Tab-separated table of C-alpha atoms and ligand atoms in Angstrom:
chain	number	residue	atom	x	y	z
A	1374	MET	CA	187.585	-176.455	20.745
A	1375	PRO	CA	185.017	-173.440	21.698
A	1376	VAL	CA	181.997	-174.738	23.652
A	1377	ARG	CA	178.587	-174.552	21.716
A	1378	PRO	CA	176.829	-171.798	23.501
A	1379	ILE	CA	173.061	-173.124	24.721
A	1380	PRO	CA	170.585	-171.467	22.713
A	1381	VAL	CA	168.183	-169.275	25.224
A	1382	THR	CA	165.399	-171.761	24.121
A	1383	GLU	CA	167.034	-174.785	25.679
A	1384	ALA	CA	167.718	-175.985	29.381
A	1385	GLY	CA	169.328	-178.203	31.479
A	1386	LEU	CA	166.505	-180.075	33.477
A	1387	ILE	CA	166.694	-182.747	36.107
A	1388	GLU	CA	162.931	-184.020	35.531
A	1389	ILE	CA	159.620	-183.534	34.512
A	1390	PHE	CA	156.671	-185.260	36.047
A	1391	SER	CA	152.989	-185.025	37.654
A	1392	SER	CA	152.397	-185.170	40.945
A	1393	ILE	CA	150.723	-183.761	44.077
A	1394	GLN	CA	152.038	-180.512	45.601
A	1395	GLY	CA	153.242	-181.375	48.947
A	1396	GLU	CA	154.151	-177.927	50.459
A	1397	GLY	CA	152.361	-174.924	51.609
A	1398	PRO	CA	148.773	-173.459	51.260
A	1399	LEU	CA	148.169	-175.076	47.716
A	1400	LEU	CA	148.841	-178.803	49.420
A	1401	GLY	CA	147.125	-181.293	47.252
A	1402	VAL	CA	146.609	-179.669	43.817
A	1403	ARG	CA	148.242	-181.617	41.164
A	1404	GLN	CA	151.007	-179.858	39.154
A	1405	LEU	CA	153.160	-180.593	36.226
A	1406	PHE	CA	156.286	-180.340	37.679
A	1407	ILE	CA	159.418	-178.990	35.823
A	1408	ARG	CA	162.664	-179.329	37.732
A	1409	PHE	CA	165.475	-177.276	36.865
A	1410	ALA	CA	169.444	-178.209	37.487
A	1411	GLN	CA	171.637	-175.654	39.408
A	1412	CYS	CA	171.231	-173.558	42.246
A	1413	ASN	CA	172.734	-170.303	43.736
A	1414	LEU	CA	172.722	-171.840	47.413
A	1415	ASN	CA	174.113	-174.745	49.327
A	1416	CYS	CA	171.425	-175.506	52.203
A	1417	ASP	CA	172.835	-177.747	54.997
A	1418	TYR	CA	169.565	-179.672	54.621
A	1419	CYS	CA	169.330	-180.097	51.014
A	1420	ASP	CA	167.953	-183.427	49.716
A	1421	THR	CA	167.231	-182.217	46.314
A	1422	PRO	CA	169.583	-183.050	43.403
A	1423	PHE	CA	169.913	-180.573	41.150
A	1424	ALA	CA	173.793	-181.099	39.592
A	1425	PRO	CA	173.269	-180.511	35.724
A	1426	VAL	CA	172.763	-184.088	34.037
A	1427	ALA	CA	173.364	-185.171	30.361
A	1428	THR	CA	169.675	-186.553	30.054
A	1429	CYS	CA	166.754	-185.512	32.260
A	1430	ARG	CA	163.833	-188.155	33.274
A	1431	VAL	CA	160.359	-187.310	31.860
A	1432	GLU	CA	157.300	-189.327	32.945
A	1433	THR	CA	155.797	-190.967	29.887
A	1434	ALA	CA	152.278	-190.199	30.917
A	1435	PRO	CA	150.807	-187.894	34.137
A	1436	GLY	CA	151.231	-190.328	36.981
A	1437	SER	CA	152.255	-193.402	35.315
A	1438	GLU	CA	155.665	-193.239	37.535
A	1439	THR	CA	157.485	-194.408	34.384
A	1440	PHE	CA	160.028	-192.370	32.712
A	1441	GLU	CA	161.996	-191.816	29.790
A	1442	ALA	CA	165.433	-190.080	28.915
A	1443	TRP	CA	165.314	-186.677	26.818
A	1444	PRO	CA	168.804	-185.410	26.313
A	1445	ASN	CA	169.543	-182.037	27.745
A	1446	PRO	CA	169.211	-179.413	26.814
A	1447	VAL	CA	165.819	-179.601	26.449
A	1448	SER	CA	164.166	-177.495	23.777
A	1449	ALA	CA	160.875	-175.067	23.918
A	1450	SER	CA	159.205	-176.870	21.364
A	1451	ARG	CA	159.464	-180.111	22.943
A	1452	ILE	CA	158.535	-179.311	26.534
A	1453	ASN	CA	155.418	-176.998	24.786
A	1454	SER	CA	154.236	-180.030	23.134
A	1455	LEU	CA	154.507	-182.157	26.254
A	1456	VAL	CA	152.669	-179.768	28.359
A	1457	GLN	CA	150.171	-179.574	25.439
A	1458	ASN	CA	149.533	-183.338	25.125
A	1459	TRP	CA	149.088	-183.905	28.821
A	1460	THR	CA	146.618	-180.846	29.467
A	1461	THR	CA	144.293	-181.920	26.203
A	1462	SER	CA	144.382	-185.781	27.101
A	1463	GLN	CA	143.439	-184.968	30.413
A	1464	PRO	CA	141.514	-181.728	30.820
A	1465	GLY	CA	141.300	-180.288	34.432
A	1466	LEU	CA	143.920	-182.410	36.029
A	1467	HIS	CA	146.622	-180.042	36.325
A	1468	HIS	CA	146.047	-177.054	38.679
A	1469	SER	CA	149.277	-174.872	37.450
A	1470	ILE	CA	152.770	-175.800	36.339
A	1471	SER	CA	155.517	-175.834	39.270
A	1472	LEU	CA	158.849	-174.293	38.268
A	1473	THR	CA	161.176	-176.120	40.706
A	1474	GLY	CA	164.753	-176.896	41.368
A	1475	GLY	CA	167.600	-175.957	42.173
A	1476	GLU	CA	166.883	-172.269	41.601
A	1477	PRO	CA	164.476	-171.953	38.448
A	1478	LEU	CA	165.434	-168.243	38.272
A	1479	LEU	CA	168.918	-168.838	37.739
A	1480	HIS	CA	167.181	-169.702	34.342
A	1481	GLU	CA	165.699	-166.442	33.586
A	1482	ASP	CA	166.462	-165.838	29.888
A	1483	LEU	CA	165.287	-169.246	28.584
A	1484	LEU	CA	162.045	-168.531	31.431
A	1485	ALA	CA	161.331	-165.610	29.447
A	1486	ASP	CA	161.072	-167.157	26.274
A	1487	TRP	CA	158.988	-170.116	27.457
A	1488	LEU	CA	156.655	-168.670	29.869
A	1489	PRO	CA	154.433	-167.118	27.505
A	1490	GLN	CA	153.826	-170.084	25.564
A	1491	LEU	CA	153.584	-172.450	28.422
A	1492	ARG	CA	151.164	-169.802	30.426
A	1493	GLN	CA	148.792	-170.553	27.787
A	1494	SER	CA	148.154	-174.018	28.964
A	1495	LEU	CA	148.264	-173.591	32.829
A	1496	PRO	CA	149.086	-170.847	35.345
A	1497	ILE	CA	152.569	-170.958	36.315
A	1498	TYR	CA	153.771	-171.647	40.104
A	1499	LEU	CA	157.431	-170.581	41.014
A	1500	GLU	CA	159.188	-172.317	43.735
A	1501	SER	CA	162.371	-170.060	44.592
A	1502	ASN	CA	164.805	-169.892	47.493
A	1503	GLY	CA	163.818	-166.060	47.464
A	1504	THR	CA	167.171	-164.412	46.934
A	1505	LEU	CA	167.082	-163.607	43.455
A	1506	SER	CA	165.057	-160.483	42.865
A	1507	ASP	CA	165.976	-159.064	39.564
A	1508	PRO	CA	165.146	-162.061	37.573
A	1509	LEU	CA	161.777	-162.382	39.506
A	1510	GLU	CA	161.151	-158.687	38.409
A	1511	ASN	CA	161.710	-159.365	34.795
A	1512	LEU	CA	159.621	-162.693	34.809
A	1513	LEU	CA	156.699	-161.542	37.268
A	1514	PRO	CA	154.238	-160.576	34.441
A	1515	GLN	CA	154.498	-164.692	33.604
A	1516	LEU	CA	154.067	-165.628	37.275
A	1517	ASP	CA	150.612	-166.770	38.903
A	1518	PHE	CA	151.774	-167.954	42.067
A	1519	ILE	CA	155.218	-167.528	43.939
A	1520	SER	CA	156.388	-169.929	46.710
A	1521	MET	CA	159.354	-168.506	48.379
A	1522	ASP	CA	161.710	-169.558	51.109
A	1523	ILE	CA	163.145	-167.480	53.685
A	1524	LYS	CA	166.323	-169.171	54.743
A	1525	LEU	CA	166.950	-169.024	58.405
A	1526	PRO	CA	171.000	-168.953	59.128
A	1527	SER	CA	170.796	-171.525	61.757
A	1528	VAL	CA	168.946	-174.276	59.664
A	1529	ALA	CA	170.130	-173.800	55.796
A	1530	GLY	CA	173.836	-172.632	57.011
A	1531	GLN	CA	174.005	-169.646	54.194
A	1532	GLY	CA	174.414	-166.530	56.671
A	1533	ALA	CA	172.073	-163.746	56.844
A	1534	LEU	CA	170.088	-163.577	53.618
A	1535	TRP	CA	167.329	-161.231	55.022
A	1536	GLU	CA	167.837	-158.055	52.888
A	1537	GLN	CA	167.552	-160.296	49.635
A	1538	HIS	CA	164.574	-161.928	51.245
A	1539	CYS	CA	162.904	-158.619	51.772
A	1540	ARG	CA	163.609	-157.357	48.344
A	1541	PHE	CA	162.158	-160.120	46.712
A	1542	LEU	CA	159.339	-160.366	48.853
A	1543	GLN	CA	158.518	-156.978	47.965
A	1544	ILE	CA	158.283	-157.784	44.597
A	1545	ALA	CA	156.496	-161.243	45.040
A	1546	SER	CA	153.879	-159.563	46.897
A	1547	GLN	CA	152.547	-158.253	43.540
A	1548	ARG	CA	151.452	-161.673	42.813
A	1549	GLN	CA	149.722	-164.660	44.892
A	1550	VAL	CA	152.658	-165.143	47.246
A	1551	PHE	CA	153.346	-167.797	49.851
A	1552	VAL	CA	156.342	-167.686	51.994
A	1553	LYS	CA	158.135	-170.994	53.391
A	1554	VAL	CA	160.382	-171.054	56.787
A	1555	VAL	CA	162.329	-174.494	57.278
A	1556	PHE	CA	162.968	-174.911	60.905
A	1557	ASN	CA	164.375	-177.371	63.533
A	1558	ARG	CA	164.931	-177.846	67.058
A	1559	GLN	CA	168.025	-175.719	67.332
A	1560	THR	CA	166.263	-172.556	65.350
A	1561	PRO	CA	166.683	-169.889	67.644
A	1562	SER	CA	163.060	-167.787	68.303
A	1563	GLU	CA	164.635	-164.402	67.436
A	1564	GLU	CA	165.097	-166.060	63.785
A	1565	LEU	CA	161.240	-167.044	63.821
A	1566	GLU	CA	160.501	-163.540	64.972
A	1567	GLN	CA	162.248	-161.840	62.436
A	1568	ALA	CA	160.856	-163.983	59.683
A	1569	ALA	CA	157.215	-163.085	60.813
A	1570	ARG	CA	158.135	-159.421	61.024
A	1571	LEU	CA	159.590	-159.611	57.514
A	1572	VAL	CA	156.293	-161.173	55.959
A	1573	ALA	CA	154.078	-158.735	58.307
A	1574	GLU	CA	155.634	-155.537	57.313
A	1575	THR	CA	155.447	-156.675	53.559
A	1576	GLY	CA	151.428	-157.872	53.977
A	1577	ALA	CA	149.154	-158.876	56.669
A	1578	ASP	CA	147.488	-161.316	54.090
A	1579	ILE	CA	150.301	-163.182	53.067
A	1580	ASP	CA	150.655	-166.693	54.248
A	1581	LEU	CA	153.636	-167.596	56.349
A	1582	VAL	CA	154.286	-171.459	56.468
A	1583	LEU	CA	156.562	-172.974	59.084
A	1584	GLN	CA	158.028	-176.413	57.899
A	1585	PRO	CA	159.645	-178.640	60.099
A	1586	CYS	CA	162.868	-180.033	58.646
A	1587	THR	CA	162.538	-183.422	57.670
A	1588	GLY	CA	165.258	-185.562	57.440
A	1589	PRO	CA	165.901	-189.447	57.010
A	1590	GLU	CA	164.679	-189.958	60.448
A	1591	GLY	CA	161.526	-187.715	60.305
A	1592	MET	CA	161.053	-184.205	61.671
A	1593	GLY	CA	163.111	-184.445	65.100
A	1594	LEU	CA	160.553	-182.296	66.701
A	1595	THR	CA	158.210	-182.675	69.293
A	1596	THR	CA	154.592	-181.187	69.195
A	1597	ARG	CA	155.377	-178.824	71.870
A	1598	ASP	CA	158.271	-177.616	69.349
A	1599	LEU	CA	155.622	-177.069	66.425
A	1600	LEU	CA	153.296	-175.338	68.890
A	1601	MET	CA	155.788	-173.152	70.477
A	1602	ALA	CA	157.144	-172.144	66.903
A	1603	GLN	CA	153.528	-171.325	65.549
A	1604	GLU	CA	152.862	-169.333	69.074
A	1605	ILE	CA	155.857	-167.214	68.166
A	1606	THR	CA	155.265	-166.290	64.638
A	1607	THR	CA	151.486	-165.576	64.880
A	1608	ALA	CA	152.221	-163.433	67.682
A	1609	ILE	CA	153.583	-161.179	65.164
A	1610	HIS	CA	151.800	-162.583	62.181
A	1611	PRO	CA	148.881	-164.123	62.391
A	1612	ARG	CA	148.224	-165.703	59.368
A	1613	SER	CA	151.328	-168.771	60.271
A	1614	ARG	CA	150.510	-172.332	59.461
A	1615	VAL	CA	152.605	-175.260	60.473
A	1616	ILE	CA	152.321	-177.398	57.386
A	1617	PRO	CA	154.986	-180.267	57.149
A	1618	GLN	CA	156.543	-181.919	53.773
A	1619	THR	CA	153.584	-184.283	52.874
A	1620	HIS	CA	154.756	-185.696	50.041
A	1621	VAL	CA	157.275	-187.808	52.154
A	1622	PHE	CA	154.458	-189.599	54.060
A	1623	MET	CA	152.284	-189.891	50.865
A	1624	GLY	CA	155.194	-191.417	49.285
A	1625	VAL	CA	154.803	-189.317	46.071
A	1626	LEU	CA	157.268	-187.762	43.981
B	766	SF4	S1	167.757	-173.411	47.797
B	766	SF4	FE1	166.710	-175.443	47.944
B	766	SF4	S2	167.762	-176.715	46.107
B	766	SF4	FE2	169.122	-174.525	46.755
B	766	SF4	S3	170.562	-175.576	47.980
B	766	SF4	FE3	168.798	-174.875	49.403
B	766	SF4	S4	167.193	-176.623	49.492
B	766	SF4	FE4	168.853	-177.069	47.791
């Protein structure tokens, strides 16, 4: 039997919820998170569920931590009415809508259809692994903030992605962009230097966030490791900050 094509206005989502941004320079702002299924990478340290699911979970009210199940795919009109409902019932609460995953840019056609309407309610903040530059370019007019990763070969285990990251960052730099680099004890200094050079050559005003890799047993890095990593990158790109994943110890979603 033929499979019904998924209309461009419908998506496979994992969850929708309201929480505190726990990473990067916008740490602490409240966001409405939309987590998409599917990713084009398979990082060694990934702890994010992104396999497509039959029903996604949707918070019943911002911060309630109670959820209801919505069948996938979710329509544009349904998500629009949820966003309008949350923004009118608690005006000023949310800073932006965070598109996260998985890799949201895999849903380019759908986002092209959704974003003009969603952006009328709140600014759009994209969290991306920084490898899919064509979809980014097409969606750029609808994006306000971009948080992109540079995946280090020694940590992510995905090989060298420098060219993809370079092209992505050149496009992303037309918006407010932050670059996040997850590192661990085994990260060679050459990889941190290469990441810092890539950011420095694109823009001296771009924040480079060094994020210690956090596993079930914590960061596994000493204070000296953190200081050393920052000393390596600031020598090339002074706008380097060490910011861990704070939602882990805040215990929020
Ligand atoms: S890019 Fe993100 S979601 Fe995809 S595998 Fe890597 S850590 Fe997981």
